[in-house]
Short mmCIF file of C-alpha atoms in Angstrom, two decimals:
data_model
loop_
_atom_site.label_atom_id
_atom_site.label_comp_id
_atom_site.label_asym_id
_atom_site.label_seq_id
_atom_site.Cartn_x
_atom_site.Cartn_y
_atom_site.Cartn_z
CA LYS A 1 155.24 93.50 27.48
CA ILE A 2 158.51 94.49 29.13
CA TYR A 3 156.69 95.35 32.35
CA ALA A 4 154.90 92.00 32.31
CA LEU A 5 158.19 90.13 31.87
CA VAL A 6 159.97 92.07 34.61
CA VAL A 7 157.09 91.64 37.09
CA ALA A 8 156.74 87.93 36.26
CA THR A 9 160.44 87.23 36.82
CA SER A 10 160.47 89.27 40.03
CA GLY A 11 157.42 87.40 41.32
CA ALA A 12 158.99 84.06 40.41
CA GLY A 13 162.13 85.03 42.32
CA TYR A 14 160.02 85.93 45.35
CA VAL A 15 158.25 82.58 45.31
CA LEU A 16 161.54 80.69 44.93
CA GLY A 17 163.07 82.60 47.84
CA SER A 18 160.12 81.93 50.15
CA GLY A 19 159.73 79.11 52.65
CA SER A 20 156.91 76.60 52.67
CA ILE A 21 154.38 79.46 52.87
CA VAL A 22 154.47 82.37 50.42
CA ASP A 23 153.55 85.77 51.86
CA ILE A 24 150.95 86.96 49.34
CA ALA A 25 150.97 90.53 50.62
CA GLY A 26 154.76 90.67 50.40
CA LEU A 27 154.60 89.21 46.89
CA CYS A 28 152.14 91.91 45.80
CA TYR A 29 154.21 94.70 47.33
CA THR A 30 157.36 93.37 45.65
CA CYS A 31 155.72 93.06 42.23
CA THR A 32 154.18 96.52 42.52
CA GLY A 33 157.44 98.17 43.54
CA THR A 34 159.32 96.35 40.80
CA MET A 35 156.78 97.42 38.19
CA MET A 36 157.03 101.06 39.30
CA VAL A 37 160.83 101.08 39.10
CA ALA A 38 160.73 99.32 35.72
CA ALA A 39 158.25 101.93 34.46
CA SER A 40 160.61 104.68 35.60
CA ALA A 41 163.63 103.10 33.88
CA ASN A 42 161.75 102.49 30.64
CA THR A 43 160.36 106.03 30.62
CA LEU A 44 163.83 107.52 31.10
CA ASN A 45 165.05 105.30 28.28
CA GLN A 46 162.42 106.77 25.96
CA VAL A 47 163.15 110.32 27.13
CA PHE A 48 166.81 109.90 26.14
CA GLU A 49 165.97 108.23 22.83
CA ILE A 50 163.20 110.43 21.41
CA LYS A 51 165.09 111.23 18.20
CA ASN A 52 166.23 107.64 17.71
CA ASP A 53 162.74 106.22 18.27
CA ALA A 54 161.31 108.69 15.74
CA LYS A 55 163.50 107.14 13.02
CA MET A 56 162.42 103.52 13.62
CA LYS A 57 159.21 102.00 12.34
CA ARG A 58 158.97 99.86 15.46
CA THR A 59 159.04 102.81 17.89
CA MET A 60 157.91 105.94 16.04
CA ARG A 61 154.36 105.62 17.42
CA ARG A 62 155.48 105.76 21.04
CA PRO A 63 154.02 108.66 23.09
CA LEU A 64 157.19 110.79 23.10
CA PRO A 65 158.26 110.68 19.42
CA SER A 66 154.63 111.01 18.32
CA GLY A 67 154.23 114.12 20.52
CA ARG A 68 151.39 112.83 22.72
CA ILE A 69 153.46 113.44 25.86
CA SER A 70 156.10 116.11 26.47
CA PRO A 71 159.63 115.16 27.62
CA VAL A 72 159.22 117.21 30.81
CA HIS A 73 156.00 115.41 31.66
CA ALA A 74 157.67 112.04 31.05
CA ALA A 75 160.75 112.94 33.12
CA MET A 76 158.61 114.07 36.05
CA TRP A 77 156.59 110.86 35.86
CA ALA A 78 159.77 108.73 35.72
CA THR A 79 161.31 110.49 38.72
CA SER A 80 158.20 110.28 40.91
CA VAL A 81 157.26 106.70 40.10
CA GLY A 82 160.87 105.50 40.45
CA ALA A 83 161.25 107.12 43.87
CA ALA A 84 157.87 105.78 45.00
CA GLY A 85 158.64 102.25 43.83
CA THR A 86 162.01 102.22 45.59
CA ALA A 87 160.45 103.58 48.78
CA LEU A 88 157.71 100.94 48.63
CA LEU A 89 160.30 98.16 48.37
CA ALA A 90 162.33 99.66 51.23
CA CYS A 91 159.28 99.91 53.50
CA LYS A 92 157.43 96.69 52.64
CA ALA A 93 160.32 94.41 51.64
CA ASN A 94 163.84 95.34 52.76
CA GLY A 95 166.77 97.59 51.96
CA LEU A 96 168.51 94.94 49.85
CA ALA A 97 165.58 94.67 47.45
CA ALA A 98 165.25 98.47 47.26
CA GLY A 99 168.98 98.80 46.59
CA LEU A 100 168.85 96.26 43.77
CA ALA A 101 165.88 98.07 42.23
CA ALA A 102 167.57 101.49 42.39
CA SER A 103 170.84 100.07 41.03
CA ASN A 104 169.04 98.42 38.14
CA LEU A 105 167.24 101.66 37.30
CA ILE A 106 170.58 103.51 37.12
CA LEU A 107 172.21 100.71 35.13
CA TYR A 108 169.38 100.62 32.59
CA ALA A 109 168.75 104.33 32.14
CA PHE A 110 172.26 105.77 32.49
CA VAL A 111 174.58 102.96 31.32
CA TYR A 112 172.71 100.63 28.98
CA THR A 113 170.71 103.35 27.19
CA PRO A 114 173.65 105.52 26.04
CA LEU A 115 175.76 102.41 25.36
CA LYS A 116 173.27 101.30 22.70
CA GLN A 117 174.59 104.06 20.44
CA ILE A 118 178.26 103.43 21.23
CA HIS A 119 179.13 99.71 21.19
CA PRO A 120 177.49 96.29 20.59
CA VAL A 121 178.43 95.26 24.14
CA ASN A 122 175.18 96.99 25.13
CA THR A 123 173.38 93.66 24.56
CA TRP A 124 175.41 91.98 27.29
CA VAL A 125 174.89 94.92 29.67
CA GLY A 126 171.17 94.76 28.94
CA ALA A 127 171.23 91.05 29.80
CA VAL A 128 172.59 91.94 33.26
CA VAL A 129 169.74 94.42 33.68
CA GLY A 130 167.21 91.73 32.79
CA ALA A 131 168.75 89.24 35.20
CA ILE A 132 168.39 91.43 38.30
CA PRO A 133 164.55 91.41 38.80
CA PRO A 134 164.38 87.71 39.89
CA LEU A 135 167.30 88.37 42.24
CA LEU A 136 165.36 91.35 43.59
CA GLY A 137 162.34 89.13 44.21
CA TRP A 138 164.45 86.55 46.03
CA ALA A 139 166.06 89.25 48.18
CA ALA A 140 162.62 90.63 49.08
CA ALA A 141 161.48 87.21 50.30
CA ALA A 142 164.66 85.90 51.95
CA SER A 143 166.41 89.17 52.91
CA GLU A 144 169.65 87.75 51.50
CA VAL A 145 171.29 86.53 48.31
CA SER A 146 172.64 82.97 48.25
CA LEU A 147 174.15 80.64 45.67
CA ASN A 148 170.87 78.96 44.70
CA SER A 149 169.27 82.38 44.23
CA MET A 150 171.42 82.74 41.09
CA ILE A 151 169.69 79.99 39.06
CA LEU A 152 166.84 82.07 37.62
CA PRO A 153 168.98 85.22 37.12
CA ALA A 154 171.57 83.11 35.26
CA ALA A 155 168.86 81.56 33.10
CA LEU A 156 167.51 85.01 32.26
CA TYR A 157 170.96 86.37 31.46
CA TYR A 158 171.78 83.57 29.01
CA TRP A 159 168.23 83.50 27.59
CA GLN A 160 168.28 87.18 26.65
CA LEU A 161 171.28 86.81 24.36
CA PRO A 162 169.75 84.39 21.82
CA HIS A 163 166.44 86.20 22.17
CA PHE A 164 167.85 89.64 21.35
CA MET A 165 170.38 88.35 18.83
CA ALA A 166 167.49 86.96 16.81
CA LEU A 167 165.58 90.22 17.24
CA ALA A 168 168.61 92.30 16.19
CA TYR A 169 169.00 90.15 13.09
CA LEU A 170 165.34 90.48 12.18
CA CYS A 171 165.29 94.26 12.77
CA ARG A 172 168.80 94.98 11.52
CA ASP A 173 167.77 97.73 9.09
CA ASP A 174 165.48 99.35 11.65
CA TYR A 175 168.20 99.44 14.31
CA LEU A 176 170.63 100.86 11.76
CA ALA A 177 168.20 103.65 10.93
CA GLY A 178 167.79 104.42 14.65
CA GLY A 179 171.56 104.74 15.16
CA TYR A 180 171.96 101.76 17.46
CA ARG A 181 175.18 99.74 17.46
CA MET A 182 174.32 96.03 17.30
CA LEU A 183 176.48 92.97 16.64
CA SER A 184 174.43 92.13 13.56
CA PHE A 185 175.65 95.31 11.78
CA ALA A 186 179.20 93.98 11.43
CA ASP A 187 177.92 90.50 10.59
CA PRO A 188 176.39 90.56 7.11
CA THR A 189 176.22 86.75 6.90
CA GLY A 190 174.61 86.37 10.33
CA LYS A 191 177.07 83.64 11.35
CA ARG A 192 178.55 85.45 14.36
CA THR A 193 175.11 86.44 15.61
CA ALA A 194 173.90 82.86 15.29
CA TRP A 195 176.97 81.44 17.06
CA VAL A 196 176.47 83.81 20.00
CA SER A 197 172.88 82.55 20.24
CA LEU A 198 173.91 78.88 20.19
CA ARG A 199 176.74 79.35 22.67
CA ASN A 200 174.49 80.93 25.27
CA CYS A 201 171.84 78.25 24.77
CA LEU A 202 174.50 75.65 25.60
CA TYR A 203 175.44 77.62 28.75
CA MET A 204 171.88 77.09 30.00
CA LEU A 205 172.00 73.28 29.72
CA PRO A 206 173.46 72.55 33.22
CA LEU A 207 171.22 75.04 35.06
CA GLY A 208 168.51 72.45 35.70
CA LEU A 209 171.06 70.11 37.28
CA PHE A 210 172.45 72.93 39.40
CA ALA A 211 168.94 73.79 40.60
CA TYR A 212 168.49 70.20 41.78
CA ASN A 213 171.97 69.83 43.31
CA TRP A 214 171.68 73.11 45.19
CA GLY A 215 168.32 72.16 46.70
CA LEU A 216 166.22 74.67 44.79
CA THR A 217 163.98 72.17 42.97
CA SER A 218 163.20 68.47 42.78
CA GLU A 219 165.00 66.19 40.31
CA TRP A 220 162.09 66.42 37.85
CA PHE A 221 162.98 70.02 37.02
CA SER A 222 166.50 69.08 35.94
CA PHE A 223 165.00 66.68 33.40
CA GLU A 224 162.39 69.18 32.15
CA ALA A 225 164.86 72.09 31.98
CA THR A 226 167.30 69.98 29.97
CA LEU A 227 164.58 69.10 27.47
CA LEU A 228 163.45 72.71 27.12
CA THR A 229 166.98 74.04 26.70
CA THR A 230 167.82 71.32 24.20
CA GLY A 231 164.83 72.39 22.11
CA LEU A 232 165.97 76.03 22.20
CA ALA A 233 169.52 74.99 21.32
CA ILE A 234 168.24 73.06 18.30
CA GLY A 235 166.54 76.24 17.11
CA ALA A 236 169.81 78.14 17.58
CA LEU A 237 171.71 75.41 15.71
CA SER A 238 169.27 75.77 12.82
CA PHE A 239 170.01 79.52 12.87
CA VAL A 240 173.76 78.74 12.71
CA LEU A 241 173.40 76.34 9.80
CA HIS A 242 170.98 78.54 7.89
CA PRO A 243 171.19 82.20 9.06
CA THR A 244 168.04 83.45 7.40
CA GLN A 245 165.07 85.56 8.44
CA LYS A 246 162.99 82.40 8.74
CA SER A 247 165.37 80.57 11.09
CA ALA A 248 165.92 83.73 13.18
CA ARG A 249 162.17 84.22 13.53
CA ARG A 250 161.73 80.58 14.52
CA MET A 251 164.36 80.90 17.23
CA PHE A 252 162.86 84.19 18.42
CA HIS A 253 159.41 82.63 18.82
CA GLY A 254 160.95 79.60 20.51
CA SER A 255 162.63 81.87 23.07
CA LEU A 256 159.26 83.48 23.82
CA LEU A 257 157.85 80.04 24.69
CA TYR A 258 160.95 78.90 26.57
CA LEU A 259 161.03 81.44 29.38
CA PRO A 260 157.47 81.06 30.76
CA ALA A 261 157.80 77.26 30.51
CA LEU A 262 161.08 77.35 32.46
CA MET A 263 159.67 79.61 35.19
CA ALA A 264 156.55 77.47 35.48
CA GLY A 265 158.74 74.39 35.96
CA LEU A 266 160.83 76.15 38.61
CA ILE A 267 157.77 77.15 40.62
CA LEU A 268 156.02 73.80 40.15
CA HIS A 269 159.01 71.75 41.34
CA ARG A 270 160.48 74.23 43.81
CA LEU A 271 161.57 73.19 47.29
CA PRO A 272 161.06 75.61 50.23
CA ASN A 273 164.01 77.85 50.91
CA GLU A 274 165.47 76.24 54.06
CA GLN A 275 167.55 79.27 54.95
CA ASN A 276 164.45 81.48 54.87
CA GLU A 277 162.62 78.98 57.11
CA HIS A 278 165.56 79.07 59.54
CA ASN A 279 165.59 82.87 59.58
CA ILE A 280 161.85 83.02 60.27
CA HIS A 281 162.19 80.46 63.06
CA GLN A 282 165.09 82.36 64.62
CA THR A 283 163.23 85.67 64.39
CA SER A 284 160.18 84.10 66.02
CA GLU A 285 162.29 82.79 68.90
CA ILE A 286 163.77 86.21 69.50
CA ALA A 287 160.34 87.83 69.39
CA GLY A 288 158.93 85.16 71.71
CA VAL A 289 156.07 84.24 69.45
CA LEU A 290 156.77 80.55 68.94
CA PRO A 291 153.82 78.22 69.64
CA GLY A 292 153.59 77.71 73.41
CA ALA A 293 156.09 80.44 74.30
CA GLU A 294 153.44 82.82 75.66
CA GLU A 295 151.75 80.02 77.64
CA SER A 296 155.06 78.95 79.14
CA ALA A 297 155.89 82.51 80.14
CA ARG A 298 152.46 82.95 81.69
CA GLN A 299 152.82 79.78 83.77
CA LYS A 300 156.23 80.89 85.04
CA TRP A 301 154.74 84.26 86.02
CA GLU A 302 151.78 82.72 87.83
CA ASP A 303 153.87 80.06 89.59
CA PRO A 304 157.01 81.78 90.88
CA LYS A 305 157.70 78.95 93.43
CA PRO A 306 161.05 77.31 92.51
CA SER A 307 161.00 73.67 91.52
CA ARG A 308 162.53 70.87 93.61
CA ALA A 309 165.54 70.67 91.31
CA GLN A 310 166.23 74.37 91.76
CA SER A 311 166.17 74.12 95.59
CA ARG A 312 169.55 72.37 95.56
CA PRO A 313 172.51 74.70 96.02
CA PRO A 314 173.99 75.75 92.70
CA VAL A 315 177.44 74.51 93.74
CA ALA A 316 176.35 70.96 94.47
CA TYR A 317 179.07 69.52 92.27
CA ALA A 318 181.56 72.36 92.33
CA SER A 319 183.56 70.87 95.24
CA VAL A 320 184.07 67.65 93.34
CA ALA A 321 186.04 69.28 90.51
CA PRO A 322 189.30 70.01 92.40
CA PHE A 323 189.16 66.73 94.36
CA PRO A 324 187.75 63.92 92.23
CA PHE A 325 188.65 61.32 94.91
CA LEU A 326 186.15 62.81 97.43
CA PRO A 327 182.51 61.61 97.49
CA VAL A 328 179.80 63.83 96.05
CA PRO A 329 178.24 66.06 98.78
CA VAL A 330 174.69 65.19 99.74
CA TYR A 331 172.34 68.04 100.58
CA VAL A 332 169.24 67.55 102.65
CA SER A 333 166.13 69.20 101.29
CA PRO A 334 164.35 71.72 103.55
CA GLN A 335 161.27 69.48 103.61
CA ALA A 336 163.20 66.75 105.42
CA HIS A 337 163.65 68.92 108.54
CA GLU A 338 159.90 69.06 108.98
CA PHE A 339 159.81 65.35 109.75
#
C-alpha cells in the first residue's frame, strides 16, 4: 500500500509538471525508478526495526520478524534495488529527480527510522519524506522545481499529519509495545492529537486557490479542493470535540478517501506547465528540429545565390550616422550595368 501511494503521487507530479503532451515512456520510467527506491527505503526500515516489529501485532507477520527472509538477504536486496532505481532515474529522467530520490531514501532510512524511537517529531519528518515523491515526479518531467510544483507536495505534507495522528491514536497501545515515541503517548485524552489533525486540515484550505492563482489548474479545482478539505476538516473537528476511537477511525477513513480525490481533481483540471513547454521549444530550436527548420536549411544549401536584398553593400546606411544632414547613398545594382 505504501508503494502504491508513493508511485501514485510521483506519477501525479510527473503529469502536473508536463506540458500539453505527457511523455508516457518518461512517466513509466519515473514511476518504476520511484517504486524501486521506495522499496529500498522500506526494506531498510524493516531491517533496522526487526525487534520492534516483532513486538507489534500489526507488523509481527512481516517477512523479517517472522523469519521468512534473513536480514542479510534483505539488506542486499535494499542496496541493489535502491542503486538500480536511482540509476534508472538518472539515465531516463534527470539528475535532479535522481538526487531527490536518493536524498529521500537517506532521510527515510537513516533519519526518520531511528527518530521513531527517540522523539514524537518523527511524524513531521515522515511527512517531509512523503511530500518528496510528487516533487520528484515534477522534476523528472520539467527538469526543474518551481513555485507551483509545491502544491501537491504541500498537500501531502499537511494530509499526512491528520492521517497518521488518527492512526497513532487508534494503534496507541501497539506503538507503545513496539517502543515507538508518538505524540499520542503523552496525550491520554487525545485532545492534543486531535488539535494537530484539525490545524493541518485548516492549512490545506487555501491550496486549491493557490493552485488556480499560480496557473497550475483551472478555477474549478479551487472550488472542489475547498469542498474536499472542508469535509476532512469537519471530521477532524469531530475528533477534537469527541476524541474517541470511533471519531479517530472516521477521520482516518476520510483521509484515505481525500487524497485520491484531490489528486484526481488536480489531474482533471490541470493546465499544461508553460515553463516546460518553453523549455521544450527552446531545446528544439537549438537542436534544429522545429517544423520547417530542416526544409529551410535544405533550401539554403541548394540555393546558395544571395538574394537581391543581400547584394547591397552592408554599409549602405553607415555613412549616414555621423552626418545626418547628408542624403542617403544610392547604390546601383549590378544588373543595371547590363542595360
